[in-house]
CSV table of C-alpha atoms in Angstrom, one decimal:
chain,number,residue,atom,x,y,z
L,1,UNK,CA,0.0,0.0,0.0
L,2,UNK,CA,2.6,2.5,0.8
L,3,UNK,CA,4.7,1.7,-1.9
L,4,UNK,CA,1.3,2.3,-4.2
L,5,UNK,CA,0.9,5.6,-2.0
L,6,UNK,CA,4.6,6.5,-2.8
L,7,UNK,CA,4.1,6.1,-7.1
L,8,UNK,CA,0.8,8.4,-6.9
L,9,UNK,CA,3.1,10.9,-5.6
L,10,UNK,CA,6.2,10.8,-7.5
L,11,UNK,CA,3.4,10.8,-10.7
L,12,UNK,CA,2.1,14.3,-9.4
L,13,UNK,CA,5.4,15.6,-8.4
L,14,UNK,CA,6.8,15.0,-11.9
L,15,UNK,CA,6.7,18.3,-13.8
L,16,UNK,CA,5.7,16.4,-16.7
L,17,UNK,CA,2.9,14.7,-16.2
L,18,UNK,CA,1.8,17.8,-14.3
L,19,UNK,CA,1.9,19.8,-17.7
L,20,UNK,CA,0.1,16.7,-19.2
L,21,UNK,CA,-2.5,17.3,-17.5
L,22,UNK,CA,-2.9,21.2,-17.7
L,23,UNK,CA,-2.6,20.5,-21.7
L,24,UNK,CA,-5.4,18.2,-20.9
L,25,UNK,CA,-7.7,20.0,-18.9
L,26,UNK,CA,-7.2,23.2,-21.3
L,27,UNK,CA,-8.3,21.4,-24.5
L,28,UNK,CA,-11.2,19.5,-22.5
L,29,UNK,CA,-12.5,23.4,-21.9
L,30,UNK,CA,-12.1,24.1,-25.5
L,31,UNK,CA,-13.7,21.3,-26.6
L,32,UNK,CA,-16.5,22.3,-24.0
L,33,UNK,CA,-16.6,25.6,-25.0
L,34,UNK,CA,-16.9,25.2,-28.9
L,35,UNK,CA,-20.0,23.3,-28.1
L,36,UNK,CA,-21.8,24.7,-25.8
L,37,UNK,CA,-24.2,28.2,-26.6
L,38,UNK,CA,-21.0,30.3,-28.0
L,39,UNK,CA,-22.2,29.4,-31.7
L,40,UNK,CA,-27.1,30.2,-31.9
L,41,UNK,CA,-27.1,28.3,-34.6
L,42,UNK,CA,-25.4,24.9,-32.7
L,43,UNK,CA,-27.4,25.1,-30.0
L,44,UNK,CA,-31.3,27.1,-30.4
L,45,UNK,CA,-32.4,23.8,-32.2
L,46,UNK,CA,-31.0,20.5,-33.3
L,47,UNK,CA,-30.1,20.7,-36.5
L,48,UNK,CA,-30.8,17.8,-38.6
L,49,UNK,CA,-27.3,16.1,-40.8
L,50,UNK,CA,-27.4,16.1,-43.7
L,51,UNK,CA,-30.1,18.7,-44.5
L,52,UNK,CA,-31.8,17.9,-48.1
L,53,UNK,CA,-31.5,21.0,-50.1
L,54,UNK,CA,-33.9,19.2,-52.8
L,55,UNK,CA,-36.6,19.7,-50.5
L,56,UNK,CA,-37.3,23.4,-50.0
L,57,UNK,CA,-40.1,25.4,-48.6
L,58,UNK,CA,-41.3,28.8,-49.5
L,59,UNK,CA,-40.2,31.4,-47.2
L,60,UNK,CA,-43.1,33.2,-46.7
L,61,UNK,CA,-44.7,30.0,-45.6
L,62,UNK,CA,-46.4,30.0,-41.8
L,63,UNK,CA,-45.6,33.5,-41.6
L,64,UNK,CA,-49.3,34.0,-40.8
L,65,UNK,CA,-49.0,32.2,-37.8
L,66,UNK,CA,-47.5,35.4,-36.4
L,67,UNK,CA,-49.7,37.7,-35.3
L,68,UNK,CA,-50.2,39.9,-32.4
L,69,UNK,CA,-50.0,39.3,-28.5
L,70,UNK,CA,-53.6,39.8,-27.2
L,71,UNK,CA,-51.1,41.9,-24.5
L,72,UNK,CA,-48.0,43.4,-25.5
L,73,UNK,CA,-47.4,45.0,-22.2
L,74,UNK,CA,-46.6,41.3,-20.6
L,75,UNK,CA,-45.4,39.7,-23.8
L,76,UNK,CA,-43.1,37.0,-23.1
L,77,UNK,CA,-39.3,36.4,-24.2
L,78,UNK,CA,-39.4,34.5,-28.0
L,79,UNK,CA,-39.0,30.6,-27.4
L,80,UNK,CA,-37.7,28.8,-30.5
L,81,UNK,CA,-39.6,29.2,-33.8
L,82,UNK,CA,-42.1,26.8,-34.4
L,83,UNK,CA,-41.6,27.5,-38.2
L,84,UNK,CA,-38.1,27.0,-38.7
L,85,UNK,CA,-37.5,24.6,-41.4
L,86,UNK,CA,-33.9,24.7,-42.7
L,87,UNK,CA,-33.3,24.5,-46.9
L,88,UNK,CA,-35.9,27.4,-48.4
L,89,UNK,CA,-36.4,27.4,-52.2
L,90,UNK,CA,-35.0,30.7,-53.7
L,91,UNK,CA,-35.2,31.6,-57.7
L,92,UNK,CA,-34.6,35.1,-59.5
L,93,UNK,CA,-37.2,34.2,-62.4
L,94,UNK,CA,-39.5,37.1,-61.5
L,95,UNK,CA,-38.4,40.5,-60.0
L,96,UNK,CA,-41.3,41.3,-57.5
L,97,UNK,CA,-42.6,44.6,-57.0
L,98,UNK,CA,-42.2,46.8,-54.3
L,99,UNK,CA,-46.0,46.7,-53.9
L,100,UNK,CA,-45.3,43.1,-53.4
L,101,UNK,CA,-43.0,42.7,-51.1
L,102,UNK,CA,-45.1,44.9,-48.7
L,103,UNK,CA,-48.0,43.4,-48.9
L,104,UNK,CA,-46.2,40.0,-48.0
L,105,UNK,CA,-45.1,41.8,-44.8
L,106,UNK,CA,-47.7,43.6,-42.9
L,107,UNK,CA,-46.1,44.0,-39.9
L,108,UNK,CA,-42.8,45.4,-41.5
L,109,UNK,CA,-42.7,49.1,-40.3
L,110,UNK,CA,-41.2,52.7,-42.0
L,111,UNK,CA,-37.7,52.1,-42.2
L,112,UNK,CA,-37.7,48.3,-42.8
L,113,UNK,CA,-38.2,47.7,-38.8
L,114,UNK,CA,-39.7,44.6,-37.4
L,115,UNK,CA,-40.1,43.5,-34.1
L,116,UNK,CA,-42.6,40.2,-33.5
L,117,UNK,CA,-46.0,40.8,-32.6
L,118,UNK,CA,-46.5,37.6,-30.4
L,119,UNK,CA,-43.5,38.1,-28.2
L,120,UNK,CA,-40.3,39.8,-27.3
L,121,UNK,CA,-37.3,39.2,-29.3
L,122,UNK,CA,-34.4,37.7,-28.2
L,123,UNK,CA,-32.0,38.9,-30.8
L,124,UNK,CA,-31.6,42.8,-31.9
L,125,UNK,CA,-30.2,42.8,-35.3
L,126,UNK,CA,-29.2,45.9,-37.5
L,127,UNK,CA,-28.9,44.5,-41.4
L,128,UNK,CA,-26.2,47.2,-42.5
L,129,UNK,CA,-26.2,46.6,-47.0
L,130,UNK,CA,-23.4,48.5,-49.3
L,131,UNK,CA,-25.5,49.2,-52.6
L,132,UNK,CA,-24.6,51.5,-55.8
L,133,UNK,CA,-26.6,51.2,-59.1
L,134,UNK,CA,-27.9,47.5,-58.3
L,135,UNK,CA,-32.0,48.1,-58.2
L,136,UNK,CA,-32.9,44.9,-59.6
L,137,UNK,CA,-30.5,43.1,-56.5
L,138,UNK,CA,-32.3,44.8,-54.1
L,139,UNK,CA,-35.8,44.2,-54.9
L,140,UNK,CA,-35.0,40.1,-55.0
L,141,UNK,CA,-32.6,40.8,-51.7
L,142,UNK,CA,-36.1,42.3,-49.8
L,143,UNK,CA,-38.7,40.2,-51.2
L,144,UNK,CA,-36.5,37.3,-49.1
L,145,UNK,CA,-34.7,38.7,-46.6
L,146,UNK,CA,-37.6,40.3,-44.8
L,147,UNK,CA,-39.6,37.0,-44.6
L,148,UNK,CA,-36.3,35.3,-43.6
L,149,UNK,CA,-35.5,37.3,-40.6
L,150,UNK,CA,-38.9,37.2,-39.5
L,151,UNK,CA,-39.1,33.4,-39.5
L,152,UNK,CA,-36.2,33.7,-36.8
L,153,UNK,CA,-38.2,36.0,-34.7
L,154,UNK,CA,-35.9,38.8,-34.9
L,155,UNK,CA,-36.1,42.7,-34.1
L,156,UNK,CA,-34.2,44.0,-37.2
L,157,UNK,CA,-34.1,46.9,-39.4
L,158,UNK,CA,-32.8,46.9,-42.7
L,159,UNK,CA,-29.9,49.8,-43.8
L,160,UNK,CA,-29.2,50.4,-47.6
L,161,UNK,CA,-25.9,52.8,-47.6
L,162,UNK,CA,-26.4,54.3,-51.0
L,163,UNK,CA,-22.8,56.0,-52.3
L,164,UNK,CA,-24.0,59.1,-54.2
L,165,UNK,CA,-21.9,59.9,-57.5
L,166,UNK,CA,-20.0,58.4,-60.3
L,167,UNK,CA,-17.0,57.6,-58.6
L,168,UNK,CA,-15.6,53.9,-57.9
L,169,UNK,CA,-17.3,51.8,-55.6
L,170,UNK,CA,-15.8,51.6,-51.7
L,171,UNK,CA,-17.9,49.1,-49.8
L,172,UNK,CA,-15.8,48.7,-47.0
L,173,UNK,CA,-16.0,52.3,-46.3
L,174,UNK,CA,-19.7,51.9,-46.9
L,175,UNK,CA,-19.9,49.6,-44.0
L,176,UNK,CA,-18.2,52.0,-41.7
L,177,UNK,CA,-20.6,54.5,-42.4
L,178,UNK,CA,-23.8,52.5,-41.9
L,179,UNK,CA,-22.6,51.1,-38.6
L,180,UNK,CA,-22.0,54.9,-37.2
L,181,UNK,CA,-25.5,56.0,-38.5
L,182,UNK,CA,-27.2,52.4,-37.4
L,183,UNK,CA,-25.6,53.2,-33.9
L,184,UNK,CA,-27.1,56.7,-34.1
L,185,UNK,CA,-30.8,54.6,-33.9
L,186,UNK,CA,-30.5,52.4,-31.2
L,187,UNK,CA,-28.2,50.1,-29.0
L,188,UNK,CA,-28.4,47.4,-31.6
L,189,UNK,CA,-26.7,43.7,-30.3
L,190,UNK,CA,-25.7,42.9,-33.7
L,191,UNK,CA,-24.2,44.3,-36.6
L,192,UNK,CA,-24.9,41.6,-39.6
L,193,UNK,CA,-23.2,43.5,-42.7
L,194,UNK,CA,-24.7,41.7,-45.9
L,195,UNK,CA,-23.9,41.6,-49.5
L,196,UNK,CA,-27.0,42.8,-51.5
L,197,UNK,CA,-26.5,39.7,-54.1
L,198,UNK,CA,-26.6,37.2,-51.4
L,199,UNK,CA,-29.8,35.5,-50.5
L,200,UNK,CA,-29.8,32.9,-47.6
L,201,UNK,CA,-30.8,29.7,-48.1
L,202,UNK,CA,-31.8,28.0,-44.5
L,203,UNK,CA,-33.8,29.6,-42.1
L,204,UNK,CA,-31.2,27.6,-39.4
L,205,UNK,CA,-28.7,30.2,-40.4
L,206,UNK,CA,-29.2,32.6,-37.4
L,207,UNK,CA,-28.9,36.5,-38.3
L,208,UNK,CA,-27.5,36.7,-34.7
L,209,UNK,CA,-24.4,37.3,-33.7
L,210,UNK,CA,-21.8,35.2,-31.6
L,211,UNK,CA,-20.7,36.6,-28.3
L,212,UNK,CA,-17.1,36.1,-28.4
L,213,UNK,CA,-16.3,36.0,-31.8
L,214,UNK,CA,-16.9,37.7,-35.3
L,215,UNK,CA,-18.7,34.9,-37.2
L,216,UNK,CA,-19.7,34.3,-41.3
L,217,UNK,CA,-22.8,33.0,-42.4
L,218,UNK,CA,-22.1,32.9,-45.8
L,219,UNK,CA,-19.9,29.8,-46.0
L,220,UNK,CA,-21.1,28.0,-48.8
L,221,UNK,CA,-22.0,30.2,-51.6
L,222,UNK,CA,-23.9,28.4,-55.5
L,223,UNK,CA,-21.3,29.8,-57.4
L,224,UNK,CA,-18.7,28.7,-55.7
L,225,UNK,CA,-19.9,25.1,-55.8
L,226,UNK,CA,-20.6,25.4,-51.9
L,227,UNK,CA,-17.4,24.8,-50.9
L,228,UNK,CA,-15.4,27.6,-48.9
L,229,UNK,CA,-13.2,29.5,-51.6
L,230,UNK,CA,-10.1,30.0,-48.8
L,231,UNK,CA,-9.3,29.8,-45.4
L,232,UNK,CA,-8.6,33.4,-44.6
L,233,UNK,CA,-12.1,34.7,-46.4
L,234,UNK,CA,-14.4,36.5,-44.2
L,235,UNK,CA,-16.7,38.0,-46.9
L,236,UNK,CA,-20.1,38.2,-47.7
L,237,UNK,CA,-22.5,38.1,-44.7
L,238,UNK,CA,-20.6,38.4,-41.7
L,239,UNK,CA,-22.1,39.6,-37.9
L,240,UNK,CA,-20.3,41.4,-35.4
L,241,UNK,CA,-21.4,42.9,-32.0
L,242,UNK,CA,-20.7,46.6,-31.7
L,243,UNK,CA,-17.9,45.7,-29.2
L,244,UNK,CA,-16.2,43.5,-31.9
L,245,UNK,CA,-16.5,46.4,-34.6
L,246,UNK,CA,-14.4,48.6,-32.6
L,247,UNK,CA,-12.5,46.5,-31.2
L,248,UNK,CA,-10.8,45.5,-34.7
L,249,UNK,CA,-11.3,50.0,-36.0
L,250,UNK,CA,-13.8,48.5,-38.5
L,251,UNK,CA,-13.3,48.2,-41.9
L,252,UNK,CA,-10.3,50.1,-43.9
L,253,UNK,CA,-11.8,53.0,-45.7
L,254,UNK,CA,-9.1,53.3,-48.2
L,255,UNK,CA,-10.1,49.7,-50.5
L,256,UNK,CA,-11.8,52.0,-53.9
L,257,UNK,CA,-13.1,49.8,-56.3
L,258,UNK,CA,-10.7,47.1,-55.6
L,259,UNK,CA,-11.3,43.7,-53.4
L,260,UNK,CA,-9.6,42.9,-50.3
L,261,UNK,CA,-11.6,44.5,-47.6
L,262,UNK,CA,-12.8,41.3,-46.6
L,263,UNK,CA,-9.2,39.7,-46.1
L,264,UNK,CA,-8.0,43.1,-44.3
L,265,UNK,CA,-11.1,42.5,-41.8
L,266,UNK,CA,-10.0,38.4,-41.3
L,267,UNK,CA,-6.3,40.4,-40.5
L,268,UNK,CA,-7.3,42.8,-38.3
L,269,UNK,CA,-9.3,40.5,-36.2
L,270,UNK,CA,-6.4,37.9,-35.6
L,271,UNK,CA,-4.5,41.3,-34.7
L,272,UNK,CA,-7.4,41.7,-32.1
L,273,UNK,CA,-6.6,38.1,-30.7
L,274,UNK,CA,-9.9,36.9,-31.7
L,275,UNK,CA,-11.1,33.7,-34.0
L,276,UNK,CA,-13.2,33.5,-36.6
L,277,UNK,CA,-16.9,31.6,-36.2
L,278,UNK,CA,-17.8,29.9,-39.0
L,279,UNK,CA,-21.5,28.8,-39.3
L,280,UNK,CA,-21.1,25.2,-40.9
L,281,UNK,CA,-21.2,24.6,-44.5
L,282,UNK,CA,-24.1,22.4,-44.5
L,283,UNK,CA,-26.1,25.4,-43.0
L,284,UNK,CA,-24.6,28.2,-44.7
L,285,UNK,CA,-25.7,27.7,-47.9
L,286,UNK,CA,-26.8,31.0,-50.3
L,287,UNK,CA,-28.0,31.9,-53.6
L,288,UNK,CA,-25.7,35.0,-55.7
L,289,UNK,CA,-28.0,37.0,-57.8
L,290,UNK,CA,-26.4,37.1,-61.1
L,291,UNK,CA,-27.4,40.2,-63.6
L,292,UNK,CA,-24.2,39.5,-65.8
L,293,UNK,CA,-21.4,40.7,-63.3
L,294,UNK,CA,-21.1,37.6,-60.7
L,295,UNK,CA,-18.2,35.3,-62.9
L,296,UNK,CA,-16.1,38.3,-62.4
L,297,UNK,CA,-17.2,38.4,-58.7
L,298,UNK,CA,-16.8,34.9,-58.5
L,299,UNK,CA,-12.9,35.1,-59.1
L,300,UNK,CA,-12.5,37.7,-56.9
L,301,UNK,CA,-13.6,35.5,-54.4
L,302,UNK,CA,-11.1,33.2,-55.1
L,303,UNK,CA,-7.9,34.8,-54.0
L,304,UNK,CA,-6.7,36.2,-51.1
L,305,UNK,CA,-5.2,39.7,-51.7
L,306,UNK,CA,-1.8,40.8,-50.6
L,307,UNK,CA,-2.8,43.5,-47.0
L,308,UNK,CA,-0.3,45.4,-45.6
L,309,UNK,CA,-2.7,45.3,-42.5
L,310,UNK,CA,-0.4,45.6,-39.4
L,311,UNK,CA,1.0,48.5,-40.7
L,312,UNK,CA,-2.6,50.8,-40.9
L,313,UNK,CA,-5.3,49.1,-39.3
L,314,UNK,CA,-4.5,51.5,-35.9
L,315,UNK,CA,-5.1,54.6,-38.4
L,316,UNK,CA,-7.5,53.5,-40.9
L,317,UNK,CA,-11.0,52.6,-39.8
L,318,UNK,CA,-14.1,54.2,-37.9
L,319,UNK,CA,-11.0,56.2,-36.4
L,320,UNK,CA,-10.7,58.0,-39.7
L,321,UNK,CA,-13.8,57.9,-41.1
L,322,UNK,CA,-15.1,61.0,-43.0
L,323,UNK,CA,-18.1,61.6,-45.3
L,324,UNK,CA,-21.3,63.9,-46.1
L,325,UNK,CA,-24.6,62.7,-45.1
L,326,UNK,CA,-27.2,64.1,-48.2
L,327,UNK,CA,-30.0,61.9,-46.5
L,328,UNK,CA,-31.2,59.5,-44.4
L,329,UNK,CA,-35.1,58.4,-45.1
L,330,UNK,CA,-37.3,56.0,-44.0
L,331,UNK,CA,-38.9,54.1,-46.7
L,332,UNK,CA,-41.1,51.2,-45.8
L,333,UNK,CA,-39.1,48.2,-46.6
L,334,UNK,CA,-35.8,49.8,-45.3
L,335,UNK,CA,-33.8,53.1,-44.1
L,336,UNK,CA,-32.2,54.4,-47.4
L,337,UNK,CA,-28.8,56.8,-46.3
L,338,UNK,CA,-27.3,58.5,-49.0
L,339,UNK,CA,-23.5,59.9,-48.1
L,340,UNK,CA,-20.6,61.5,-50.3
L,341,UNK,CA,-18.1,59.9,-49.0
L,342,UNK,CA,-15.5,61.4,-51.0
L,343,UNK,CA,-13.2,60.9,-54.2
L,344,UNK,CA,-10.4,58.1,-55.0
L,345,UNK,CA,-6.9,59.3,-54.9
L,346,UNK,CA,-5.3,59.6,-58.0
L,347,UNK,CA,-3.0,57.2,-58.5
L,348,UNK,CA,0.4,57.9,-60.6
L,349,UNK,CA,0.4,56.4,-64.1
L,350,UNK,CA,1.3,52.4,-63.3
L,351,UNK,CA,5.4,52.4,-63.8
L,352,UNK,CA,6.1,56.1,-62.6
L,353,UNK,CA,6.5,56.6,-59.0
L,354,UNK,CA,6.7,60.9,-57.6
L,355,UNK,CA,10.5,60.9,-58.3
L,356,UNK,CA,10.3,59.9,-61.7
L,357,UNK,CA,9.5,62.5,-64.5
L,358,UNK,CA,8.4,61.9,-67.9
């Protein structure tokens, strides 16, 4: 027995072992922690593997079950949708109306606000959308993303950040500006910063954001084949909490008509010493509206760009940020802001540098 007694304790006096089993303990709590309630969509409802994406459901279907509390003074917290039912069907055959779209959602308020009727929302989401000359996008991006968001019992409003002028496009600095003038509204919990050519495909995919870390939705995009284009993407539909925004200076507002943004953003929140949560591919699914520019949005996808983000992400962000509000309306389907948020800088003629004469 004593000699027994003697072993046990040379075992936990051995610096080795004893670091065995710190190692052990600490991935045990990872393992713990990446399954338990960091991630909505792992853990409001079981999710059923493999879902059949050849058996879809309208979105607008059971909406109707919705409808309001006989007492919304003593409405009770949301409990999990009873209409939730993973792969929706999703086509671009028709363009739908605006008179449409509104009729489909009665109890969508000015400004593109909805908060359920039958009970209080667990989940406060601002919808923030870069958009420039893509009309035909957006009508197709509201007709489903208002019913969609609904189905998950959400309070959202939806944000188009129109760039005014014929300059190139700068989503990136788009995004900073529609999460300072979103903030301006209300405390919102999320910030969900969406692509106006995506539409989502399963009503499992939670427009909610993760509490710990910046997570993508859009993981496995049509056009890519559904398969994750590279490990450092962080583009398309991504949520942060306000805390996460800041935390990483936003987005860089210097990316004009160029891609990259998305890779700077991956960058600058390793810098941060946070991860990336991924909603799985077999969830993430979406639908790119394609009016004749998506191939060459496609390859952009496809490649990382070369970032030089150590270097300016202290000085280039929200930190920086400068435009022109020329208006913020409320329209019924959604709060259009219009900003001038300046001009490109010239570049010099590609194989000239300043020191260099002609």
């Amino acid at each position: 027995m004593a000699f027994g007694k003697k072993m046990s304790l040379s075992r936990v006096e051995n610096p080795c072992f004893l670091l065995f089993l710190i190692i052990f303990q600490a991935i045990f709590i990872l393992i713990l922690y990446r399954g338990s309630n960091s991630t909505v969509y792992q853990t409001s409802f079981p999710l059923p593997r493999p879902l059949d994406y050849s058996k879809t459901e309208d979105v607008y279907t059971n909406l109707s079950l919705f409808t309001p509390a006989p007492d919304k003074a003593n409405m009770r917290y949301c409990s999990e949708s009873p209409i939730l039912v993973g792969p929706l069907a999703v086509t671009f055959d028709t363009l739908p109306s605006e008179e449409t779209i509104i009729s489909k959602n009665p109890y969508v308020q000015s400004g593109g606000h909805y908060s359920p009727p039958h009970c209080e929302a667990r989940y406060k989401t601002a919808v923030i959308v870069p958009h420039k000359n893509h009309e035909k996008h957006l009508q197709h991006f509201l007709y489903y993303l208002h019913p969609f968001l609904q189905r998950q019992q959400i309070n959202y409003c939806i944000y188009l950040i129109h760039q005014a002028g014929s300059g190139p496009f700068n989503r990136a600095k788009l995004l900073n500006v529609g999460v300072r003038e979103a903030m301006k509204d209300d405390d919102w919990d999320c910030l969900l910063l969406h692509d106006v050519d995506l539409i989502p495909e399963n009503d499992y995919n939670v427009y909610a954001c993760d509490d710990y870390f910046p997570k993508q939705l859009s993981t496995a995009i049509d056009k890519l084949y559904y398969s994750f284009p590279y490990w450092s993407f962080f583009g398309g539909v991504i949520a942060l909490t306000p805390e996460h925004y800041m935390k990483i200076n936003g987005f860089p507002n210097t990316f004009w008509d160029k891609d990259g943004e998305d890779d700077d953003i991956a960058e600058r929140i390793a810098i941060a010493g946070m991860g990336i949560d991924r909603v799985p591919l077999y969830v993430g699914h979406y639908k790119m509206i394609d009016y004749g520019q998506a191939a060459e949005r496609v390859q952009n996808l496809k490649r990382p760009a070369e970032l030089n983000t150590k270097k300016t992400w202290r000085d280039d962000g929200m930190n920086s940020l400068e435009y022109k509000l020329l208006g913020k309306k409320k329209y019924r389907l959604y709060v259009n802001i219009t900003v001038d948020i300046g001009a490109a800088p010239v570049l010099p003629p590609e194989g000239k540098s300043k020191g260099n004469k002609a």
